[in-house]
Each structure stands twice: as structure tokens, then as C-alpha cells.
XYZ file of C-alpha atoms in Angstrom:
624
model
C -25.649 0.253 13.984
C -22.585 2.375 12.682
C -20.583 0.962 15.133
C -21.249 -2.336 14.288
C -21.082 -2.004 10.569
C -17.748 -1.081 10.937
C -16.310 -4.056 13.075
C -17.609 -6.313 9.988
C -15.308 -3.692 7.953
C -12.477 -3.608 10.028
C -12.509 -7.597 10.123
C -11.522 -7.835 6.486
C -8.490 -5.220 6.899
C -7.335 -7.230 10.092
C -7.472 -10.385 8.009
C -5.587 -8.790 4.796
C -3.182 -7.168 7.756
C -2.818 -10.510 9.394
C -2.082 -12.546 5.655
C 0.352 -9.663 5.177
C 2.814 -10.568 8.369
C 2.534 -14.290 7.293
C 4.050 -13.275 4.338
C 6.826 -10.752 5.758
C 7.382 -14.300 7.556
C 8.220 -16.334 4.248
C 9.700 -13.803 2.493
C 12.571 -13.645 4.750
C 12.925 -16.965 4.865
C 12.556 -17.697 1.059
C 14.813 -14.136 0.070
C 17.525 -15.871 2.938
C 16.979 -19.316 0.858
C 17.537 -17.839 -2.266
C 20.577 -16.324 -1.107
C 22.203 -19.176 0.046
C 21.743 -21.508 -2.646
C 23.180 -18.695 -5.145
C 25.963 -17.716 -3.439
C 27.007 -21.478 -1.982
C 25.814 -23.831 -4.811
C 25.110 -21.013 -7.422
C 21.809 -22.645 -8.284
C 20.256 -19.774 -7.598
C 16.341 -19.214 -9.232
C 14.963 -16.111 -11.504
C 11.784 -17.880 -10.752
C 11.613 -17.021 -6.886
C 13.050 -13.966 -7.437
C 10.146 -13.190 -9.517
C 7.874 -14.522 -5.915
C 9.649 -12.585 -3.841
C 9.044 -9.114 -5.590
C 5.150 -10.328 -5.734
C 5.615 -10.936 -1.952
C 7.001 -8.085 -1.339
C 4.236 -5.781 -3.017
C 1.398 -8.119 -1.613
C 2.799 -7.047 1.771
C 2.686 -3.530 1.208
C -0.571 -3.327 -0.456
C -2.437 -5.390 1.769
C -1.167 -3.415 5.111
C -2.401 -0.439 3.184
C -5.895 -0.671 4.799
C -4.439 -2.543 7.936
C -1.804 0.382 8.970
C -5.523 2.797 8.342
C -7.297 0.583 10.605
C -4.486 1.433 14.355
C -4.274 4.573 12.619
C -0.301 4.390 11.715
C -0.181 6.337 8.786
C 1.733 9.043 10.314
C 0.539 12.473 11.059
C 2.016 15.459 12.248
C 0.506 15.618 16.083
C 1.447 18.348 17.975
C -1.927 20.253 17.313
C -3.519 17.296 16.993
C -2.890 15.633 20.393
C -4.476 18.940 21.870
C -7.626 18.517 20.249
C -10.826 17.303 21.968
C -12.365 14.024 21.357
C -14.829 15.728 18.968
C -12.205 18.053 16.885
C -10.157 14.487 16.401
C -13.267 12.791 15.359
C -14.218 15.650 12.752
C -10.131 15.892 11.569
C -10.604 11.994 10.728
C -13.788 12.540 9.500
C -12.523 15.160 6.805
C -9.521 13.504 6.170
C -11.689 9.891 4.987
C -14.394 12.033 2.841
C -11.963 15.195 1.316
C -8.636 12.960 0.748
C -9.164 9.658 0.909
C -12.164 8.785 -0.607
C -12.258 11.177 -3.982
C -8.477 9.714 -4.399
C -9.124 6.316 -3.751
C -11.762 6.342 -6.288
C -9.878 7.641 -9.174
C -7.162 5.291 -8.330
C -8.688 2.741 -8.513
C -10.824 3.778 -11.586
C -7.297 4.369 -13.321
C -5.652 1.361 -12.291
C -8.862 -0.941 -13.227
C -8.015 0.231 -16.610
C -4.825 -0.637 -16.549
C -5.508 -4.627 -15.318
C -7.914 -4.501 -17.987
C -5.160 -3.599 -20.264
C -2.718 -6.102 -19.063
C -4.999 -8.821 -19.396
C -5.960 -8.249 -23.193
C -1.959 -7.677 -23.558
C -1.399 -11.145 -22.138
C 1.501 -9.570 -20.206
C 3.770 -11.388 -18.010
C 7.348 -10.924 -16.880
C 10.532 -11.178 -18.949
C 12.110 -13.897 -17.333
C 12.205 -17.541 -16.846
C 9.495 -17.448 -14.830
C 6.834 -15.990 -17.288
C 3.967 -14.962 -14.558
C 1.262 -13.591 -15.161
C 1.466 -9.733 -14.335
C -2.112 -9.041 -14.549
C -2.204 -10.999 -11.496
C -0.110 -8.631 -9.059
C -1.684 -5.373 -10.980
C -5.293 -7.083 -9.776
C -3.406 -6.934 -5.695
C -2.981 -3.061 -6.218
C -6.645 -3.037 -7.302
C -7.847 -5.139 -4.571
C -5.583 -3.186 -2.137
C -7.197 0.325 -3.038
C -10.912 -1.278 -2.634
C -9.389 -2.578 0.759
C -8.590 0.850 1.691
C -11.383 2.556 0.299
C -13.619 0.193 2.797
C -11.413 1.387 5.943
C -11.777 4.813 5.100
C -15.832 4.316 4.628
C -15.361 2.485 8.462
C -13.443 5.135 9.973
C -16.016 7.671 9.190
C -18.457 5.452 11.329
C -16.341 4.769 13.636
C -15.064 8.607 14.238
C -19.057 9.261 13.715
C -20.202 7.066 17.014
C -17.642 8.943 18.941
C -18.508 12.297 17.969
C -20.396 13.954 20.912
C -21.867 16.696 19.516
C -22.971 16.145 16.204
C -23.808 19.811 15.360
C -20.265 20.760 15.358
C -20.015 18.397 12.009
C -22.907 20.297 10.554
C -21.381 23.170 10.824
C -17.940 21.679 9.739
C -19.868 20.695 6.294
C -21.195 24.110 6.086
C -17.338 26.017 6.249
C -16.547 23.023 3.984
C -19.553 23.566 1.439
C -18.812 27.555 1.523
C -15.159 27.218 0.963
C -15.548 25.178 -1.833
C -18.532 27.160 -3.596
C -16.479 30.050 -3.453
C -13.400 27.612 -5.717
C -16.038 26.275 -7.608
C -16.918 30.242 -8.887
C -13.448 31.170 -8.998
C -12.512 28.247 -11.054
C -15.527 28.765 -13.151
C -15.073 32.049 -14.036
C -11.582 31.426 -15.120
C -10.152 33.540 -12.114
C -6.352 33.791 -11.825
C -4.754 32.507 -9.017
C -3.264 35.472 -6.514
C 0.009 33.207 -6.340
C 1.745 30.280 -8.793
C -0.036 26.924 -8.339
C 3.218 25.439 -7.112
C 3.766 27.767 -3.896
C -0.142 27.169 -3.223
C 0.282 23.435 -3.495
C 3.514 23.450 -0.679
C 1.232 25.978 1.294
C -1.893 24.122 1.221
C -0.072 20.706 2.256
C 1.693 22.112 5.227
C -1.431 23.854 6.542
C -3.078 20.164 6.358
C 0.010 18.719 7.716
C 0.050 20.668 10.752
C -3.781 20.525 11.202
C -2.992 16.755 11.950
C -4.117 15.202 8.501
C -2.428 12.083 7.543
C 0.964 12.831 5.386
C 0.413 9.996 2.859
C -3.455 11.175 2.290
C -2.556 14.699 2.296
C -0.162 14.637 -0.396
C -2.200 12.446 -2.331
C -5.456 14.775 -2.067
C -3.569 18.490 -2.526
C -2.776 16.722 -5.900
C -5.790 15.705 -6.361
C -7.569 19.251 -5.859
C -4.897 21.058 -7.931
C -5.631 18.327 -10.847
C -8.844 19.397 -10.420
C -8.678 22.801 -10.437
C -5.870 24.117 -12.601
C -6.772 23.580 -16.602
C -3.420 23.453 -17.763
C -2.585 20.144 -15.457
C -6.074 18.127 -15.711
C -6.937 14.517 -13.879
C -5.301 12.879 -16.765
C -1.885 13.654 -15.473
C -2.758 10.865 -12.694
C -3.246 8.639 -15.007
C -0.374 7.639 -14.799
C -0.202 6.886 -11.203
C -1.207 3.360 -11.474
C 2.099 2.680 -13.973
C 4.564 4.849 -11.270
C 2.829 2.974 -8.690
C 3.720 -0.755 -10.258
C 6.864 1.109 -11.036
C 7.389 1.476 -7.130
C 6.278 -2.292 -7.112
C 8.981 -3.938 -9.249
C 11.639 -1.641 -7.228
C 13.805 -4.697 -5.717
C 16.042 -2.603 -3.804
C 12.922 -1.198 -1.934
C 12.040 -4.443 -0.936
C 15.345 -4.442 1.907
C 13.144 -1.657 3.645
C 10.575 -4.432 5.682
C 13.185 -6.768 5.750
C 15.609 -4.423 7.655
C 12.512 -3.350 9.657
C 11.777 -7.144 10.613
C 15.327 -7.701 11.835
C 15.017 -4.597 13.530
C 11.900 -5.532 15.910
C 12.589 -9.105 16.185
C 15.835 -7.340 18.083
C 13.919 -4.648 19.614
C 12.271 -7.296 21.875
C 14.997 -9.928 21.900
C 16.454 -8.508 24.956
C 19.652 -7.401 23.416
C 19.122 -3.640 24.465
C 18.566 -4.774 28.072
C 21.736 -6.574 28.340
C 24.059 -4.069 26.754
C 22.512 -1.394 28.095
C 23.718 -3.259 31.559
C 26.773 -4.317 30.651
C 28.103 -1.165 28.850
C 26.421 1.394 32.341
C 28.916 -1.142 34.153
C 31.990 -1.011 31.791
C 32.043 2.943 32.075
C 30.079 3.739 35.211
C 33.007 4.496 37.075
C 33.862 7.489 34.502
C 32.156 10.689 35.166
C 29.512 10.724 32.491
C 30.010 6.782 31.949
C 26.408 6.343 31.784
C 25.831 8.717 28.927
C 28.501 7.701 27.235
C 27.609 3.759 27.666
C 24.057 5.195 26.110
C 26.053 6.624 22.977
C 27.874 3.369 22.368
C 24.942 1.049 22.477
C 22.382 3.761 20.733
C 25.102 3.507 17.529
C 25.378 -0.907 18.201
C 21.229 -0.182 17.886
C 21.565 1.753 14.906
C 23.721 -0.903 13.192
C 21.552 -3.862 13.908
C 18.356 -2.391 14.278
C 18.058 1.009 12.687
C 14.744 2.155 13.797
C 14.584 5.179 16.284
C 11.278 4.627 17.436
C 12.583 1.564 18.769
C 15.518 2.738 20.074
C 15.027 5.781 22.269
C 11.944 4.158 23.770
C 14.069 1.109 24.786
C 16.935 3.132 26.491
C 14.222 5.699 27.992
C 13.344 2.760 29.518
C 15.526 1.317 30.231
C 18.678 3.732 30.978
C 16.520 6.738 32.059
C 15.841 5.766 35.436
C 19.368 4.764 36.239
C 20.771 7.637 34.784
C 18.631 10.176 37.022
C 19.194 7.550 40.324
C 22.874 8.534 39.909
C 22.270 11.881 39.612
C 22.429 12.472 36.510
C 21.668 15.618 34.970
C 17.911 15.639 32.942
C 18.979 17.742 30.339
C 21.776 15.778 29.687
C 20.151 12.212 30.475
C 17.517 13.161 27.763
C 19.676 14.846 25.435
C 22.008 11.635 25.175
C 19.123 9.208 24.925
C 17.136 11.294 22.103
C 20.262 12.214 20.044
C 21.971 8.165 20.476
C 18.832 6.685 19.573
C 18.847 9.000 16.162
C 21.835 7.357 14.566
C 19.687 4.448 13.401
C 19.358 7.588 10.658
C 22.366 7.326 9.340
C 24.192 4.473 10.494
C 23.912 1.509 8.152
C 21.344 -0.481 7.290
C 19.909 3.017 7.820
C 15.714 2.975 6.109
C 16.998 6.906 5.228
C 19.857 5.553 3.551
C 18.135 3.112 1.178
C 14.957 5.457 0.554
C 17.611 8.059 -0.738
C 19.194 5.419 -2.785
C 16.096 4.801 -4.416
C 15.267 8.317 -4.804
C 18.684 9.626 -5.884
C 18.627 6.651 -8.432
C 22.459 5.363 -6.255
C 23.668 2.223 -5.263
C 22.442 1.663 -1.429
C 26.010 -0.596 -0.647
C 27.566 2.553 -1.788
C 25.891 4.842 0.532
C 25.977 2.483 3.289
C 29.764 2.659 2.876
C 30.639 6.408 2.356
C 28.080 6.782 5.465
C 30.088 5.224 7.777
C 32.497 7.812 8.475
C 30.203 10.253 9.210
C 28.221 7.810 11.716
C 32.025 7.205 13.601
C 32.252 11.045 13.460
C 29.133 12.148 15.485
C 29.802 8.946 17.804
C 33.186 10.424 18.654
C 31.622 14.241 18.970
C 29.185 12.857 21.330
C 31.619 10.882 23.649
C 34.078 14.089 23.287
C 30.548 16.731 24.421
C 30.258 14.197 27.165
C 33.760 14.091 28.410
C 34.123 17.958 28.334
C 31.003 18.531 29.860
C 31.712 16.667 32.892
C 35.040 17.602 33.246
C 33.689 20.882 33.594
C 30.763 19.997 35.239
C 31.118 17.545 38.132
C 27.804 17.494 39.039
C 26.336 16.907 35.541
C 26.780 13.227 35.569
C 29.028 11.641 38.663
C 31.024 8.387 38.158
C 29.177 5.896 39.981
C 31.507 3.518 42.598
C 30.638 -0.505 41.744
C 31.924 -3.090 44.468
C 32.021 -5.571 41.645
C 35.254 -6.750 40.224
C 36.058 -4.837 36.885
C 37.567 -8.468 35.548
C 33.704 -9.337 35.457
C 32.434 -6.839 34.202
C 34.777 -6.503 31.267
C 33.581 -10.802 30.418
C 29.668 -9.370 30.819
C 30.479 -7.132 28.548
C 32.238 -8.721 25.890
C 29.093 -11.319 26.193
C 27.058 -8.845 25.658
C 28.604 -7.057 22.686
C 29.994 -9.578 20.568
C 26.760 -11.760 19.235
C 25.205 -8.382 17.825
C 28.817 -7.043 16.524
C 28.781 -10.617 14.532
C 25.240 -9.577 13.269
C 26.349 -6.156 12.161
C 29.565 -7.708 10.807
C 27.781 -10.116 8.779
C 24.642 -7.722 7.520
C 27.160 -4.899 6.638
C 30.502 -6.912 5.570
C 28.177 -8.680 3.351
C 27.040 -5.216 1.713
C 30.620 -3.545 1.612
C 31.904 -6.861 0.558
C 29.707 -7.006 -2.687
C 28.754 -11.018 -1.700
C 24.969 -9.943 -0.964
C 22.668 -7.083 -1.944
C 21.114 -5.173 0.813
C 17.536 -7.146 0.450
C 19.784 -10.589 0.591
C 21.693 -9.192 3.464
C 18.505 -7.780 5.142
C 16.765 -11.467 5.283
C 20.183 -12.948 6.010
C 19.798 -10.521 9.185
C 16.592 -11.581 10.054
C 17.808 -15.232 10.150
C 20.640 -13.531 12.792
C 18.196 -12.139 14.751
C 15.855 -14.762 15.544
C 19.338 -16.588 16.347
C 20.542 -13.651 18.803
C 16.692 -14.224 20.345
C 17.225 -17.420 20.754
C 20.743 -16.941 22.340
C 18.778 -14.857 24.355
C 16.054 -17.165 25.756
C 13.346 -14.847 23.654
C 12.180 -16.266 20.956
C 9.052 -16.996 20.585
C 5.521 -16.974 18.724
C 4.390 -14.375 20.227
C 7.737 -12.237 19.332
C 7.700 -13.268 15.672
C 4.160 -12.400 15.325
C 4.744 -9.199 17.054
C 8.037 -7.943 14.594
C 5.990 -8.966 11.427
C 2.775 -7.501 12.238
C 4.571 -4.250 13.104
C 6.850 -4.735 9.917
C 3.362 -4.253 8.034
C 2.141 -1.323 9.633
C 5.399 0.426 9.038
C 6.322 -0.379 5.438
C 2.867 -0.101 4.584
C 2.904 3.541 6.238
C 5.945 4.101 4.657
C 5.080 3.290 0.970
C 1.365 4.756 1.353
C 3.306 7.750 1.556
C 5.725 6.914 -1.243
C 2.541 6.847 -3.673
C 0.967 9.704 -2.119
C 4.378 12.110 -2.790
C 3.853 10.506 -6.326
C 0.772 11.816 -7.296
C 1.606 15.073 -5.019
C 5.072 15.043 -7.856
C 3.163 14.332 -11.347
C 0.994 16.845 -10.381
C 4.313 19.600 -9.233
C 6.108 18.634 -12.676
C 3.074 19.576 -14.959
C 2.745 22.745 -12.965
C 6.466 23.613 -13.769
C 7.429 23.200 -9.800
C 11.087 21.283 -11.428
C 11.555 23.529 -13.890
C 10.857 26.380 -11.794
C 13.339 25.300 -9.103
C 16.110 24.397 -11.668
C 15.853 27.559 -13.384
C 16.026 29.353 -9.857
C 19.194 27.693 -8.612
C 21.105 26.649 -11.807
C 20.441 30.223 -13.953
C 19.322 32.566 -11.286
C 21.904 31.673 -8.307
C 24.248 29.848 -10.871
C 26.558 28.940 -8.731
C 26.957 25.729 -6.549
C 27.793 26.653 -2.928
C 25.175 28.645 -2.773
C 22.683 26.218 -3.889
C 24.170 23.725 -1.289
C 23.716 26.054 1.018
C 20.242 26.861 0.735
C 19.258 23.357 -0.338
C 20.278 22.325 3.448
C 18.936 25.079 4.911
C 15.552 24.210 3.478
C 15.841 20.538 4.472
C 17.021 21.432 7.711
C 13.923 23.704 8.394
C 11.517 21.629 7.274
C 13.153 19.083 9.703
C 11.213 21.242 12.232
C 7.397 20.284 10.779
C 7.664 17.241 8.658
C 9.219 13.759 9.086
C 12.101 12.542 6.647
C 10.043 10.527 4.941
C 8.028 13.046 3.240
C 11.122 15.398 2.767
C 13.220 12.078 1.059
C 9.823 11.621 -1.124
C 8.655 15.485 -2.143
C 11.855 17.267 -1.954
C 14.938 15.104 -3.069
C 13.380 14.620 -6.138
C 13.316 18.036 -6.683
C 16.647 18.437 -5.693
C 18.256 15.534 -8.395
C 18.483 17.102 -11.564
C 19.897 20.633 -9.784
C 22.599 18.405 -8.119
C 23.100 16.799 -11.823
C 23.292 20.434 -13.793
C 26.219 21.235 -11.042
C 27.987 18.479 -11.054
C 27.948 17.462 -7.473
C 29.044 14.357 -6.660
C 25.820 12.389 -6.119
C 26.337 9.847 -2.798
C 28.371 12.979 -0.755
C 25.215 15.192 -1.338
C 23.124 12.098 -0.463
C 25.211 11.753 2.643
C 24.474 15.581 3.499
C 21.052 14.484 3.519
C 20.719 11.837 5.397
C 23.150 13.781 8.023
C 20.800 16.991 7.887
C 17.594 14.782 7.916
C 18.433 12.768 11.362
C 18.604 16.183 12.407
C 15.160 16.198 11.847
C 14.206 14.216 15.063
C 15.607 16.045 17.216
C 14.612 19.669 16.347
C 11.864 21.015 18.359
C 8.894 21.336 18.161
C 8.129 18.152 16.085
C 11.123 15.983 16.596
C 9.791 12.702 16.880
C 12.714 11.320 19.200
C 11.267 14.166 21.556
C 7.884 12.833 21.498
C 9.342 8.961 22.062
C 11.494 10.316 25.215
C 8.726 12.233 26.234
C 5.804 9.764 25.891
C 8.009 7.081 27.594
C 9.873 9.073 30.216
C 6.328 10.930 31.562
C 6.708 12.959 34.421
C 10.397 11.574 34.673
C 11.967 14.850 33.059
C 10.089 17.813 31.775
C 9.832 19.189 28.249
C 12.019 22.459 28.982
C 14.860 19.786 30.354
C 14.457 17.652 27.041
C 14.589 20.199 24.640
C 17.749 22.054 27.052
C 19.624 18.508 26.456
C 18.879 18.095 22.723
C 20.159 21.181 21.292
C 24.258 20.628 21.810
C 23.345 17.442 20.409
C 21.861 19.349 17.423
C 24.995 21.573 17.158
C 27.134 18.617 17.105
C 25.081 17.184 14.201
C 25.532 20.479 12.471
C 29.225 20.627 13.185
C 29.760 17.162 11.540
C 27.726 17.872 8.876
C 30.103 21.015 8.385
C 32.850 18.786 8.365
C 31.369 16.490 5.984
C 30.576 19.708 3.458
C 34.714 21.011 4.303
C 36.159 17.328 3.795
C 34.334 15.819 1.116
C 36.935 12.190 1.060
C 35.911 11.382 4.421
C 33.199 9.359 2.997
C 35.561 7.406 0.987
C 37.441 6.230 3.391
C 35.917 2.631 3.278
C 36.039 3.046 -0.147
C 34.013 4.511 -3.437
């Protein structure tokens, strides 16, 4: 019966999830539209620019439930993959009932009043258009009852496949004992051992490695610390609902499922297969060709595709197996693949670049630009690794003889190359050019790629549906956690977390080096537990006004963020590239040889980030 009960639940996500990637769909097409009649007929319309913000939050909040539903609201694994069936089952089990549930509630208590409020107000939006606002506030409310019915769901669902059903007795028992003994401390006014703000970071991490969902996690730690501390209160997230709609009418957030459409409508056009072909051809023949063809077309990926999911599991694929046929080296096979397929973080239209943008309150074109120098930089340090490495070790990666004629080759590969180079050159030049904004450019892209899948025999229904029903999942994942690190922030700030920090590096340390210094440090250590997403969310923020109160220049300390975060994948243990390579390659290449090949890769990022921090212009180059 629980089983069953569920399936009628899950229907209704699936069907918000499915109306979701229709949408994704049109609002390419109608964002490209706009575009064109603005910039070639200037007719362009406030009105649909008004539609396309509403489309763009009705995606979001509707894939809210859907990305809960094939469980893609991300998680820290590497404990959690261990577990048993049952220890999974009782993780999701907590997770619904502790975080989601008691949050979802009071969101959606708080944000009923503030519908109700905009319908009394009559509100609609300032221009032409005049809609009705009420109307998208009443999505966010619908989208939080949405999710509140998947969470009730996944309880049944984890319940039927719990095997022994005494272990979640005595999971509620710990539970119910923990929190008596809060409930007396609280009520007897006890003081806390440490500050609220150090037990708020602790208490998240511990849940974050336990193999809780991010988004949830944040959002419930803030929660429990409204609850419990007197001086912060649950009226603080009362406010939640306004930052949230704040989030909503962010236009420059809306390039983030737009980019990640374009992205897998390439993923399975084909184009990875064919350059990956071409390019292992073109510079086979060098020792260490093959790694250095992977370099080339991991940084073409990063510029038309940016996602690194995408990209290492393509060319583990793909290049993997060819690589270790010409006896190739593992450690340097996997070490080329993981660290190539992590440039989609930096490379423009990098999804790091434009969260930090929005976060660091900075023009994305301008970030995109002063990041392209850096991107070059770590290409060249790889090729340059590569090229030493197998001059001084032959049997690392040996050229490979080809009987066919290099004339050939070269025309494959200049057939291969060019359509996506005329992609990038149109998303990017459009960008640096100041013609397009990143969201126009990012559905202009789109347009390219179905184009370059059609070049490529590989467009389809099925391929379309595919990219925008993954385009939901993700950006749904992405800005689940986005409101989660909000709450987990209102909560931080009324507990003096900001103040506390600025005081610390601005009066304590005073002095700016040092605060750079320590500032990447941190970033660069958390790189080993947490994704960048939660980092960009929970700690830039933090890290704004203390890069004000110095002076630093803004989009170069951005830069040494997004440098230090791409890091991130690649540091073990939790380095999601190495979980990609590893998941796709199997019993290909073992951990030990993965995590031998990644770490010169990680001392080259570190070394260009050095150079970065030494040479501060280098990221004007294209210009400010």
C-alpha cells in the first residue's frame, strides 16, 4: 500500500518535471527570438522579457520536486555509497522528516503570507507589461507543496525498502534522546559550549558527509539554529520567501539552464566523438599525442559545453580505452582526462563563472573575459607537463605510427574543429563584444547546437527531450541549493557569522595578503568535502564585504575563485571528476592510479593560480 501511494505521488512530480523541460524548450527559443528582433530590427519587447523571467522561475520551481523524485539533489557520497540498503533507506528517511519536511512547512507558511499580501497589494511588474505578480509568487507556493508531497513519497518509498524495520525504531529512539536532551538545554537557558556560528559550519559538514542532501541540509541547520538560539528566532526566515523571489527576478541567473541546455544537446550530438578522433589522429604520432589531443578537446568542451560531468564521462569513454591500447600510462591517461574535463570550470560560459557573478554582485561578460587568460594558461601548463613527462619518460605515453596520410588527417580535423570553434566564437564574441548578454547568448547557443546536431546527423526527439529534461534536474538542483544557502545565510548574519569574520580579517589580521592567503586556503580545503556550489553560495558571500574593506579588485579575486574552486574536482577524496572517471572507467584503471595521475594536475592548477595572484593584468589582457 505504501508503495503504491507513492507512484500516485511521484506521478504529479514527473508531470510538473515533464511541463518544466517543455518550457526549458520555449524559453530558448522565445529568449533566441527576442534577441534577434532587438538586435536586427530593434523591435525588441519588455513584454516577453517579462515571460521569459516567469519561464525561467516556473522551470526551476517546478523541477524542485522532480530533481527529489531521481534523487539529483546532490549529496556528498563517499560514506554514503558504502552504506547498506537499510542505512541508505534510514539516511533518506531522516533527511525527508528532520530537514525537509519542518522547512518545507514554514516555507510555505511564510510565503502563503506573502501571495496573500501581493494579492490585496494588487502588485504587478513595473513595466509595459503590467503582470500580475501574485501569479508567479502562487508557482513558488505551488512548487514548495510539490516538494513537500515528494518528500512525504520518499519516506514510503525508502520505508518499503527498508529490511529491517527495527533498525528505524531504534533510529527514532537516538533521534528522540538527542533532541530531549536540546529541548532541556534550550529550556533551561543553557549556554552553548561554543559560538552558534562555529556549531552551525560543524553541524552542516557532519550532515554533509553523513550523505544528507546539500540543499536540505543547509536549509534545516538553519532551521534548528532559528529554533534554538533566542537572539535569532523563526522570524528571521521570514524573509526567505522575499530573498527567494529576489533569486527569481535575477535575469542574469536565468543564462545558467540555458548554458546547461546547449551544453547536453552537445554532449550527445556526437561532437566529442569526432574530435576526440580527429584530434588522437592529428597528434598521435607525438609521444604523449593522445593526452595532449585529450587537453585540447577537454578545453573546445569547456567552451561549448561547460559541464564536467559531461565531459570526463564522454572522453573516459571514449579516449580511455585508446589511450591504455597504446600503452599509455593509467596514471597519466586518468590524470589528463579528469583534470581536461575540469576546465568547463573556468573556461567561459563557465556555470562557476556566472554563479560568482551573481554572488560577487559583477558583470558575468566581464568575468568571462578576464577568465580567459587563465583558462589559455593551465591549457599550455598541461600540454608543457605532458611534453616533459614523456620526454623523460618514453614509456609513459608512446607516439603511435598511423599508415594514413597526414594530408587527411589534417582535413578530418579541421572538419571536426571548426563548426564548434564557430559556436564558441559566436556564444563568447557575442559576450566580449557587448552585442548580447550572456542569457541572449546562451539561447543563441542553443539554437547552434541543435544546428551542430543536425550537421551531425543527431538530432532528434529523443535528444531534445533528453538535454531539457536533464537541464531541469540540474538547475533545479542547483537553485534548491541556492535557497537552501539562503536561509543557512539569514540565519549566519543574525548570529554575527559576517561580522565576526570581517572583524577577524579586516581588524585582527588587518592586512590584505594575509587574508588572501587564508581566504584560498580555506576554499581550497573545503574543495576536499564540498562541491563549488555550496562553497560559491555559503562562503563567497562571506567573503564580499572583506574583499570590499581591502580594496581588492573584485573580478581578479573572483577569478582566484573560480581557479581555486575547479580545483575542487579533482582533490581527493571527494573530487567529483574522480568519481565520473572512476564510475565510467570501472575496472579499467584503479583508484591508487587515478588519484597518482591527478595530483601534478592539481599542482599545475596551483601553480597558475600562483601566477594569477603574482601577475594580477593577465586577466586584462582581453580587456577590463
Amino acid at each position: 500500500m505504501p508503495k503504491q501511494f507513492s507512484y500516485y505521488l511521484d506521478r504529479v512530480s514527473k508531470y510538473a518535471g515533464y511541463m518544466a523541460a517543455v518550457l526549458v524548450v520555449f524559453l530558448s527559443l522565445l529568449v533566441a527570438y527576442d534577441a534577434g528582433m532587438r538586435y536586427l530590427f530593434s523591435t525588441g519587447s519588455l513584454i516577453l522579457q517579462e515571460v521569459e523571467w516567469h519561464l525561467f522561475d516556473t522551470i526551476f520551481l517546478l523541477g524542485l520536486a522532480y530533481a527529489l523524485k531521481h534523487d539529483k539533489h546532490v549529496r556528498v557520497d563517499i560514506f554514503f555509497e558504502r552504506y547498506s540498503q537499510d542505512i541508505r533507506a534510514i539516511v533518506q528517511i531522516l533527511s525527508m522528516l528532520l530537514l525537509v519536511v519542518p522547512f518545507t512547512l514554514l516555507f510555505i507558511s511564510d510565503t502563503f503570507d506573502m501571495v496573500k499580501q501581493s494579492i490585496f497589494q494588487h502588485e504587478v511588474t513595473q513595466d509595459s507589461g503590467k503582470i500580475a505578480l501574485w501569479f508567479i509568487k502562487s508557482v513558488l507556493l505551488g512548487a514548495l507543496i510539490l516538494l513537500l508531497i515528494q518528500a512525504v513519497s520518499e519516506i514510503l518509498k525508502a520505508y518499503h525498502r527498508l529490511e529491517r524495520k527495527i533498525l528505524l525504531l531504534k533510529t527514532f529512539v537516538g533521534v528522540a534522546f538527542v533532541a530531549a536532551l536540546i529541548y532541556v538545554a534550550w529550556f533551561n537557558r543553557m549556554a552553548f559550549w561554543f559560538d552558534p556560528v562555529f556549531l552551525m559550519f560543524g553541524l552542516a559538514l557532519f550532515l554533509l558527509l553523513a550523505g544528507f542532501q546539500v540543499s536540505f541540509v543547509f536549509a534545516g541547520v538553519a532551521l534548528f539554529f532559528a529554533l534554538i538560539t533566542d537572539e535569532v528566532g523563526l522570524g528571521v526566515l521570514e524573509m526567505l520567501p522575499y530573498r527567494t523571489y529576489g533569486i527569481m527576478t535575477n535575469v542574469t541567473l536565468m543564462a545558467v539552464p540555458l548554458f546547461i541546455f546547449m551544453g547536453l544537446i552537445l554532449e550527445k550530438s556526437k561532437m566529442a566523438e569526432n574530435l576526440l578522433s580527429s584530434m588522437g589522429k592529428l597528434f598521435g604520432s607525438v609521444r604523449g599525442g593522445l593526452a595532449i589531443s585529450v587537453v585540447l578537446v577537454g578545453a573546445i568542451l569547456a567552451a561549448s559545453t561547460g559541464i564536467v560531468g559531461a565531459s570526463v564521462v564522454m572522453m573516459s569513454l571514449i579516449a580511455l580505452p585508446l589511450m591504455l591500447k597504446h600503452n599509455y600510462s593509467p596514471a597519466l591517461a586518468s590524470g589528463s582526462i579528469a583534470a581536461s574535463g575540469t576546465l568547463g570550470q573556468l573556461i567561459p560560459p563557465s556555470i562557476v563563472l556566472i554563479v560568482l557573478g551573481d554572488q560577487m554582485h559583477l558583470s558575468v561578460g566581464d568575468l568571462f573575459k578576464a577568465a580567459v587568460v587563465p583558462g589559455l594558461l593551465l591549457i599550455i601548463l598541461y600540454i608543457v607537463y605532458i611534453l616533459i613527462l614523456t620526454f623523460l619518460n618514453k614509456e609513459a605515453a608512446p607516439a603511435i605510427v598511423s599508415d594514413e596520410p597526414y594530408a587527411k588527417v589534417v582535413k578530418e580535423a579541421f572538419k571536426a574543429i571548426i563548426p564548434p570553434l564557430l559556436l564558441i566564437g559566436a556564444v563568447l564574441g557575442s559576450i566580449f563584444a557587448g552585442i548580447a548578454s550572456p542569457t541572449e547568448s546562451a539561447a543563441i547557443g542553443v539554437l547552434g547546437a541543435m544546428g551542430l546536431a543536425l550537421f551531425n546527423k543527431a538530432f532528434n526527439f529523443e535528444l531534445v527531450r533528453y538535454a531539457a529534461i536533464e537541464t531541469v534536474k540540474l538547475t533545479a538542483m542547483i537553485f534548491m541549493i541556492l535557497i537552501g544557502a539562503t536561509a543557512f545565510s539569514l540565519v549566519f548574519n543574525e548570529l554575527g557569522g559576517v561580522d565576526m569574520a570581517l572583524q577577524f580579517f579586516a581588524q585582527d589580521l588587518g592586512e590584505k595578503w594575509t587574508f588572501i592567503l587564508i581566504a584560498m586556503l580555506v576554499i581550497f580545503l573545503l574543495g576536499f568535502f564540498i562541491d563549488f556550489i555550496e562553497i560559491a553560495f555559503v562562503v563567497v558571500p562571506i567573503l564580499v564585504p572583506i574583499v570590499a574593506s581591502f580594496h581588492i579588485d573584485p573580478i581578479w579575486f573572483a577569478i582566484l575563485i573560480a581557479m581555486n574552486l575547479q580545483a575542487s574536482f579533482l582533490t581527493p577524496p571527494f573530487g567529483f571528476a574522480l568519481f565520473y572517471l572512476k564510475g565510467t572507467a570501472g575496472d579499467k584503471v584503479s583508484t591508487a592510479d587515478i588519484y597518482r595521475g591527478v595530483i601534478p594536475f592539481i599542482g599545475l592548477q596551483l601553480l597558475a593560480l600562483l601566477i594569477i595572484v603574482l601577475f594580477p593584468e593577465l586577466i586584462y589582457l582581453f580587456g577590463k
